[in-house]
């Protein structure tokens, strides 16, 4: 284990403990690492992160061969904050000896496999801050008496069942997303969410029906359909969705400005009705949409198979999934046409549910501490511009949140890569400023 491990939290207090170590908290760790490199050791931000996975991984089950990023490599973990950083994607390419080769591609969009390797390269450089194979199970006020709470305890469960406690002046929660499953459907040996695609397909030893069903109309659904069609040339792939066709993502230059760092400021200060309008207007930049080239590729496949007279890729549009019945050798789905109302069964070897993700409610970790978090008129947590949760005066320790749980306050980029570099710098700056303010207050109360 590379992160600190103290038997009693009172023996050691970190400046910040990060819960989860996906790209968001990885970007924060990098920002802290770079801050510390520029400061004397006495001014270093002491940070520790815990991650339930045994090693760094980002959507590992969807690292499909040839699938490219939908965001420019310039929106890596640091470039928008500091183009001269040693953690840029270009520096990664240079160290791997691939910079000229990448340039010759004339593309802003690396493959997802390569960008994942870049993230792992960054994670390895800050490995001393991270404990893998550990899951945060609770965040609670430190037991310091009846006065204001200056420290928070993060209770962590290890893979062997043992627990430990990390004490910190600040906690940054970035617990990511959980798969969204259709009502009444549970995962099984032959029913998967698409996040497990690459893990589960090798387990299919018997394929009696020579058919897959893919449910969903977004990028992951389209990629899954293409992957299964390419990987299993003897099988039929049925794409099931309620839309009439796949909808293209709006990646036009003006629309993409919604992902600029300045757009976060505009969104944060906007009236609530304007925020909702912006989310509605620009949802098609990210949600339930597909890259235009992939749409055209799938259409060509469907057309060419019609010409050949053997159709393996079937698009069952305006269709709803009614039920799923899994057995030892297959899955029977009942589908319903939304235009005619007709219901019909369809047997397959496996069903892949590319039905999206839902934010993990970070308040589940807080217990009674959640009551100290203030809410807006709609009952949503109030989040400061620096991503700190606004709490009662009793809580003086900092509780920060990254991810989809802040979309209502910070906009569409909350769960995306686009502003990670700038956001991590903002949180790091906030941590440093709060520490300086606390030190100044202590000096004023206890003059030397």
Coordinates of C-alpha atoms in Angstrom, one line a residue:
X1 CA 0.0 0.0 0.0
X2 CA 1.4 3.3 -1.0
X3 CA -0.8 5.8 0.8
X4 CA -0.4 6.5 4.5
X5 CA -1.7 4.0 6.9
X6 CA -2.0 5.2 10.5
X7 CA -3.7 3.1 13.1
X8 CA -5.3 6.1 14.7
X9 CA -6.6 9.0 12.7
X10 CA -5.6 11.4 15.5
X11 CA -2.0 10.6 14.8
X12 CA -2.0 12.1 11.4
X13 CA -4.3 14.7 9.6
X14 CA -4.2 15.1 5.9
X15 CA -5.0 18.3 4.2
X16 CA -7.3 16.4 1.9
X17 CA -8.6 12.9 1.4
X18 CA -10.1 12.0 -2.0
X19 CA -12.8 9.4 -2.3
X20 CA -12.6 7.7 -5.7
X21 CA -9.7 7.8 -8.2
X22 CA -11.2 8.2 -11.6
X23 CA -10.1 10.9 -14.0
X24 CA -11.6 13.7 -11.8
X25 CA -9.6 13.0 -8.6
X26 CA -6.6 11.9 -10.7
X27 CA -6.6 15.4 -12.2
X28 CA -6.8 16.8 -8.7
X29 CA -3.9 14.6 -7.5
X30 CA -1.8 15.8 -10.5
X31 CA -2.6 19.5 -9.6
X32 CA -1.6 18.9 -6.0
X33 CA 1.6 17.1 -7.1
X34 CA 2.5 20.1 -9.3
X35 CA 1.6 22.6 -6.6
X36 CA 3.9 20.7 -4.1
X37 CA 6.7 20.6 -6.6
X38 CA 6.8 24.4 -6.7
X39 CA 6.6 24.9 -3.0
X40 CA 8.9 24.2 0.0
X41 CA 8.2 20.9 1.7
X42 CA 6.6 22.8 4.6
X43 CA 4.0 24.2 2.3
X44 CA 3.1 21.0 0.6
X45 CA -0.6 19.9 0.5
X46 CA -0.7 16.5 2.2
X47 CA -3.2 14.3 0.2
X48 CA -4.4 10.7 0.2
X49 CA -6.8 9.1 -2.2
X50 CA -8.7 5.8 -1.9
X51 CA -10.0 3.8 -4.8
X52 CA -12.1 0.6 -4.7
X53 CA -10.6 -0.9 -7.9
X54 CA -7.4 -2.9 -7.5
X55 CA -5.6 -0.6 -10.1
X56 CA -6.4 2.5 -12.1
X57 CA -9.1 1.8 -14.7
X58 CA -11.5 4.0 -16.6
X59 CA -14.4 2.3 -18.4
X60 CA -12.1 -0.7 -19.0
X61 CA -15.0 -2.8 -20.2
X62 CA -15.6 -0.5 -23.2
X63 CA -12.0 0.0 -24.4
X64 CA -13.0 -1.2 -27.9
X65 CA -10.4 -1.5 -30.6
X66 CA -10.6 1.5 -32.8
X67 CA -13.1 3.5 -30.7
X68 CA -11.9 7.1 -30.5
X69 CA -12.4 9.8 -27.9
X70 CA -15.1 12.3 -28.5
X71 CA -13.1 15.0 -26.9
X72 CA -9.8 16.6 -28.1
X73 CA -6.5 15.4 -26.6
X74 CA -5.9 19.1 -25.7
X75 CA -8.6 18.6 -23.0
X76 CA -6.4 16.2 -21.1
X77 CA -5.8 16.4 -17.3
X78 CA -3.6 19.6 -17.5
X79 CA -3.3 21.5 -20.8
X80 CA -6.2 23.9 -20.2
X81 CA -4.7 24.8 -16.9
X82 CA -1.0 24.7 -17.7
X83 CA 0.1 23.9 -21.3
X84 CA 3.7 23.6 -20.0
X85 CA 2.9 20.8 -17.5
X86 CA 4.9 17.5 -17.8
X87 CA 1.5 15.7 -17.6
X88 CA 0.2 16.7 -21.0
X89 CA -1.0 14.2 -23.5
X90 CA 1.7 15.4 -25.8
X91 CA 4.4 14.8 -23.2
X92 CA 3.0 11.3 -22.8
X93 CA 3.3 10.7 -26.5
X94 CA 6.8 12.1 -26.5
X95 CA 7.9 9.7 -23.7
X96 CA 6.3 6.8 -25.6
X97 CA 8.2 7.7 -28.8
X98 CA 4.9 8.2 -30.7
X99 CA 4.7 11.9 -31.0
X100 CA 5.5 12.1 -34.8
X101 CA 3.3 9.2 -35.5
X102 CA 0.4 10.8 -33.7
X103 CA 0.9 14.1 -35.5
X104 CA 0.9 12.3 -38.9
X105 CA -2.7 11.0 -38.1
X106 CA -3.9 14.6 -38.5
X107 CA -6.5 14.0 -35.7
X108 CA -7.4 15.6 -32.5
X109 CA -9.0 12.4 -31.2
X110 CA -6.9 9.5 -29.9
X111 CA -8.3 6.1 -29.5
X112 CA -9.9 5.4 -26.2
X113 CA -7.3 2.7 -25.5
X114 CA -4.5 5.2 -26.0
X115 CA -6.1 7.9 -23.8
X116 CA -6.7 5.3 -21.1
X117 CA -3.0 4.4 -21.2
X118 CA -2.3 8.2 -20.9
X119 CA -4.4 8.3 -17.7
X120 CA -2.6 5.3 -16.3
X121 CA 0.7 7.0 -17.1
X122 CA -0.4 10.0 -15.1
X123 CA -1.8 7.8 -12.3
X124 CA 1.6 6.0 -12.0
X125 CA 3.3 9.3 -11.4
X126 CA 1.2 10.1 -8.3
X127 CA 0.9 6.5 -7.1
X128 CA 2.3 7.5 -3.7
X129 CA -0.9 9.4 -2.9
X130 CA -3.3 6.5 -3.7
X131 CA -4.4 3.3 -1.9
X132 CA -6.1 0.9 -4.4
X133 CA -8.5 -1.9 -3.3
X134 CA -10.0 0.3 -0.6
X135 CA -13.6 1.6 -0.5
X136 CA -14.9 4.5 1.5
X137 CA -17.9 3.4 3.5
X138 CA -18.6 6.5 5.6
X139 CA -17.6 10.2 6.1
X140 CA -18.3 11.5 9.5
X141 CA -17.3 14.4 11.7
X142 CA -14.1 13.8 13.7
X143 CA -14.8 13.1 17.4
X144 CA -13.4 16.4 18.7
X145 CA -16.0 17.4 21.3
X146 CA -19.0 19.7 21.0
X147 CA -17.4 22.6 19.1
X148 CA -17.2 23.2 15.4
X149 CA -16.0 20.4 13.2
X150 CA -12.6 21.2 11.7
X151 CA -11.8 17.6 10.6
X152 CA -13.6 14.8 8.8
X153 CA -13.0 11.1 9.2
X154 CA -13.2 8.9 6.2
X155 CA -13.9 5.3 7.1
X156 CA -12.3 2.9 4.6
X157 CA -12.9 -0.8 4.1
X158 CA -10.1 -2.9 2.7
X159 CA -10.4 -5.9 0.4
X160 CA -9.7 -8.2 3.4
X161 CA -12.6 -6.8 5.3
X162 CA -10.5 -4.7 7.7
X163 CA -11.2 -1.0 8.2
X164 CA -9.1 2.0 8.8
X165 CA -9.9 5.7 9.3
X166 CA -8.3 8.7 7.5
X167 CA -8.7 12.1 9.1
X168 CA -8.5 15.2 6.9
X169 CA -9.2 18.9 6.9
X170 CA -11.0 18.5 3.6
X171 CA -12.6 15.6 1.7
X172 CA -13.2 15.5 -2.1
X173 CA -15.8 13.0 -3.2
X174 CA -15.7 11.8 -6.8
X175 CA -17.6 8.5 -6.8
X176 CA -18.6 8.6 -10.5
X177 CA -21.6 6.9 -12.0
X178 CA -23.5 3.7 -11.6
X179 CA -25.0 1.7 -14.4
X180 CA -28.7 2.5 -15.1
X181 CA -30.8 -0.7 -15.7
X182 CA -34.3 -0.8 -17.1
X183 CA -37.1 -1.2 -14.6
X184 CA -37.5 -4.9 -13.6
X185 CA -34.3 -6.0 -15.3
X186 CA -31.3 -7.4 -13.3
X187 CA -27.9 -8.3 -14.6
X188 CA -27.0 -11.9 -15.0
X189 CA -24.6 -14.2 -16.9
X190 CA -26.3 -13.3 -20.2
X191 CA -27.7 -9.9 -19.3
X192 CA -25.1 -7.2 -19.0
X193 CA -24.7 -3.5 -18.9
X194 CA -22.4 -2.3 -21.6
X195 CA -19.7 -1.3 -19.2
X196 CA -18.9 -5.1 -18.8
X197 CA -18.9 -5.8 -22.5
X198 CA -15.3 -6.8 -22.9
X199 CA -15.3 -8.8 -19.6
X200 CA -18.4 -10.8 -20.4
X201 CA -18.2 -11.6 -24.1
X202 CA -15.3 -14.1 -23.6
X203 CA -17.4 -16.0 -21.1
X204 CA -20.0 -16.9 -23.8
X205 CA -19.0 -20.5 -24.4
X206 CA -22.3 -21.5 -26.0
X207 CA -24.3 -19.5 -28.4
X208 CA -27.3 -21.4 -29.4
X209 CA -29.3 -18.6 -30.9
X210 CA -26.6 -16.8 -32.8
X211 CA -28.1 -13.5 -31.8
X212 CA -27.4 -10.5 -29.6
X213 CA -29.8 -7.8 -28.5
X214 CA -28.4 -4.3 -27.8
X215 CA -30.7 -1.9 -26.0
X216 CA -30.1 1.8 -26.3
X217 CA -29.5 4.6 -28.8
X218 CA -26.5 6.5 -27.6
X219 CA -22.8 6.3 -28.4
X220 CA -22.1 3.2 -26.2
X221 CA -25.1 1.4 -27.8
X222 CA -23.9 2.1 -31.3
X223 CA -20.3 1.1 -30.4
X224 CA -21.6 -2.1 -28.8
X225 CA -23.6 -3.0 -31.8
X226 CA -20.7 -2.4 -34.2
X227 CA -18.3 -4.4 -31.9
X228 CA -20.6 -7.4 -31.6
X229 CA -21.3 -7.4 -35.4
X230 CA -17.6 -7.3 -36.1
X231 CA -16.5 -9.8 -33.4
X232 CA -19.2 -12.5 -34.0
X233 CA -19.5 -12.8 -37.8
X234 CA -21.9 -15.8 -37.4
X235 CA -24.4 -13.8 -35.2
X236 CA -27.2 -11.4 -35.8
X237 CA -27.2 -8.2 -33.8
X238 CA -30.5 -6.5 -33.1
X239 CA -30.3 -2.8 -32.0
X240 CA -33.4 -1.9 -30.0
X241 CA -34.4 1.6 -29.2
X242 CA -37.4 4.0 -29.0
X243 CA -36.1 6.5 -31.4
X244 CA -36.6 6.3 -35.2
X245 CA -32.9 6.4 -35.8
X246 CA -29.6 7.1 -34.1
X247 CA -29.3 10.9 -33.5
X248 CA -25.9 12.6 -34.3
X249 CA -24.0 14.4 -31.6
X250 CA -23.8 18.2 -32.0
X251 CA -20.1 18.8 -32.0
X252 CA -20.2 22.1 -33.9
X253 CA -17.8 24.8 -32.8
X254 CA -20.4 27.2 -31.3
X255 CA -22.2 24.4 -29.4
X256 CA -19.0 23.1 -28.1
X257 CA -18.4 26.4 -26.3
X258 CA -20.8 25.0 -23.6
X259 CA -17.7 23.0 -22.6
X260 CA -15.4 25.9 -22.2
X261 CA -14.2 26.8 -18.7
X262 CA -15.8 30.2 -19.0
X263 CA -19.1 28.6 -19.7
X264 CA -19.0 27.1 -16.1
X265 CA -18.9 30.7 -14.7
X266 CA -21.8 31.7 -17.0
X267 CA -23.9 28.7 -16.0
X268 CA -23.1 29.0 -12.3
X269 CA -24.4 32.6 -12.1
X270 CA -27.4 32.2 -14.4
X271 CA -31.0 32.1 -13.0
X272 CA -32.5 28.7 -12.5
X273 CA -34.8 28.9 -15.5
X274 CA -31.8 29.8 -17.7
X275 CA -29.8 26.8 -16.4
X276 CA -32.6 24.4 -17.2
X277 CA -33.0 25.9 -20.7
X278 CA -29.2 25.6 -21.4
X279 CA -29.2 21.9 -20.2
X280 CA -32.2 21.2 -22.5
X281 CA -30.8 23.1 -25.5
X282 CA -27.4 21.4 -25.4
X283 CA -28.2 17.9 -24.1
X284 CA -27.6 16.7 -27.7
X285 CA -23.9 17.5 -27.3
X286 CA -23.5 14.5 -25.0
X287 CA -26.6 12.5 -24.0
X288 CA -28.2 9.8 -26.2
X289 CA -26.3 10.8 -29.3
X290 CA -23.8 9.2 -31.6
X291 CA -20.8 10.3 -33.5
X292 CA -21.8 11.0 -37.1
X293 CA -19.1 8.8 -38.7
X294 CA -20.3 5.8 -36.6
X295 CA -23.9 6.4 -37.7
X296 CA -22.8 6.4 -41.3
X297 CA -20.7 3.2 -40.8
X298 CA -23.7 1.4 -39.3
X299 CA -26.0 2.5 -42.0
X300 CA -23.6 1.3 -44.7
X301 CA -23.5 -2.1 -43.0
X302 CA -27.3 -2.3 -43.0
X303 CA -27.5 -1.3 -46.6
X304 CA -24.8 -3.6 -47.9
X305 CA -26.3 -6.5 -46.0
X306 CA -29.6 -5.8 -47.7
X307 CA -27.9 -5.8 -51.1
X308 CA -26.2 -9.2 -50.2
X309 CA -29.5 -10.6 -49.0
X310 CA -28.1 -11.6 -45.6
X311 CA -29.0 -9.2 -42.9
X312 CA -27.0 -9.5 -39.6
X313 CA -27.4 -6.0 -38.3
X314 CA -31.0 -5.3 -37.6
X315 CA -32.2 -1.9 -36.4
X316 CA -35.5 -2.4 -34.4
X317 CA -36.4 1.3 -34.1
X318 CA -39.5 2.7 -32.3
X319 CA -39.4 -0.4 -30.2
X320 CA -39.5 -0.8 -26.4
X321 CA -38.1 -3.6 -24.2
X322 CA -41.0 -5.0 -22.2
X323 CA -39.4 -7.9 -20.3
X324 CA -36.3 -10.0 -20.0
X325 CA -36.3 -13.7 -19.1
X326 CA -32.8 -15.2 -18.7
X327 CA -32.2 -19.0 -18.8
X328 CA -29.1 -21.2 -18.8
X329 CA -28.7 -21.1 -22.6
X330 CA -30.2 -17.8 -23.6
X331 CA -32.4 -14.8 -23.0
X332 CA -36.0 -14.3 -24.2
X333 CA -37.0 -10.7 -24.5
X334 CA -40.5 -9.4 -25.2
X335 CA -40.4 -6.3 -27.4
X336 CA -43.2 -3.9 -28.2
X337 CA -43.6 -1.8 -31.3
X338 CA -44.3 1.8 -30.3
X339 CA -46.1 2.5 -33.5
X340 CA -48.4 -0.6 -33.7
X341 CA -48.4 -1.8 -30.1
X342 CA -47.6 -5.3 -31.3
X343 CA -45.7 -7.4 -28.8
X344 CA -43.4 -10.2 -29.9
X345 CA -40.7 -12.4 -28.3
X346 CA -37.1 -12.5 -29.5
X347 CA -34.5 -15.0 -28.3
X348 CA -30.8 -14.2 -28.0
X349 CA -27.6 -15.5 -26.5
X350 CA -27.1 -12.3 -24.6
X351 CA -28.7 -8.9 -24.0
X352 CA -26.4 -5.8 -23.6
X353 CA -28.1 -2.9 -21.9
X354 CA -26.4 0.3 -23.1
X355 CA -28.9 2.3 -21.0
X356 CA -26.6 4.9 -19.5
X357 CA -25.6 5.8 -16.0
X358 CA -27.0 7.5 -13.0
X359 CA -25.0 9.7 -10.6
X360 CA -23.9 8.0 -7.4
X361 CA -25.5 10.0 -4.6
X362 CA -22.5 11.1 -2.6
X363 CA -24.7 11.9 0.4
X364 CA -25.2 8.2 1.0
X365 CA -21.7 8.3 2.6
X366 CA -22.5 11.1 5.0
X367 CA -25.0 9.6 7.4
X368 CA -26.1 12.3 9.8
X369 CA -23.6 14.7 8.3
X370 CA -25.9 15.0 5.3
X371 CA -28.3 17.1 7.5
X372 CA -25.5 19.7 7.8
X373 CA -25.4 20.2 4.0
X374 CA -27.6 23.1 2.9
X375 CA -30.0 22.7 0.0
X376 CA -31.7 25.0 -2.6
X377 CA -35.4 25.4 -3.2
X378 CA -35.6 22.2 -5.1
X379 CA -33.9 20.2 -2.4
X380 CA -30.5 19.9 -4.2
X381 CA -27.2 20.4 -2.5
X382 CA -25.9 23.9 -2.7
X383 CA -22.4 23.8 -4.2
X384 CA -19.9 26.7 -4.1
X385 CA -18.2 27.9 -7.3
X386 CA -15.0 26.2 -5.9
X387 CA -17.0 22.9 -5.8
X388 CA -17.3 23.0 -2.0
X389 CA -20.6 21.9 -0.5
X390 CA -22.2 24.7 1.5
X391 CA -22.8 23.5 5.0
X392 CA -24.0 24.7 8.4
X393 CA -21.6 26.8 10.4
X394 CA -21.0 23.8 12.6
X395 CA -18.9 22.1 9.8
X396 CA -15.8 24.1 9.2
X397 CA -14.0 21.2 7.4
X398 CA -14.3 21.3 3.7
X399 CA -16.4 18.8 1.8
X400 CA -16.0 19.0 -2.0
X401 CA -17.8 17.2 -4.8
X402 CA -16.8 16.4 -8.3
X403 CA -19.0 14.7 -11.0
X404 CA -22.6 14.5 -12.2
X405 CA -23.9 15.5 -8.7
X406 CA -23.0 19.1 -9.5
X407 CA -24.5 19.3 -13.0
X408 CA -27.4 21.4 -11.6
X409 CA -24.9 24.0 -10.3
X410 CA -21.9 23.8 -12.7
X411 CA -23.5 22.6 -16.0
X412 CA -22.9 19.9 -18.6
X413 CA -19.2 19.5 -18.0
X414 CA -19.7 18.3 -14.4
X415 CA -19.3 14.6 -15.4
X416 CA -17.2 15.1 -18.5
X417 CA -13.5 15.4 -19.2
X418 CA -13.6 18.9 -20.8
X419 CA -12.9 21.0 -17.8
X420 CA -11.1 18.6 -15.5
X421 CA -7.8 20.5 -15.9
X422 CA -9.2 23.8 -14.8
X423 CA -11.5 22.4 -12.2
X424 CA -8.7 20.5 -10.5
X425 CA -6.7 23.7 -10.3
X426 CA -9.7 25.5 -8.8
X427 CA -10.1 22.9 -6.1
X428 CA -6.4 22.8 -5.4
X429 CA -6.4 26.6 -5.1
X430 CA -9.4 26.5 -2.8
X431 CA -7.7 24.0 -0.5
X432 CA -4.5 26.1 -0.3
X433 CA -6.5 29.3 0.4
X434 CA -8.6 27.7 3.1
X435 CA -5.5 26.3 4.8
X436 CA -3.9 29.8 4.7
X437 CA -7.0 31.4 6.1
X438 CA -7.2 28.8 8.9
X439 CA -3.5 29.4 9.7
X440 CA -4.1 33.1 9.8
X441 CA -7.0 32.7 12.1
X442 CA -5.0 30.5 14.4
X443 CA -2.2 33.1 14.5
X444 CA -4.7 35.8 15.4
X445 CA -6.3 33.8 18.2
X446 CA -3.0 32.5 19.5
X447 CA -0.4 35.3 18.8
X448 CA 3.2 34.2 19.0

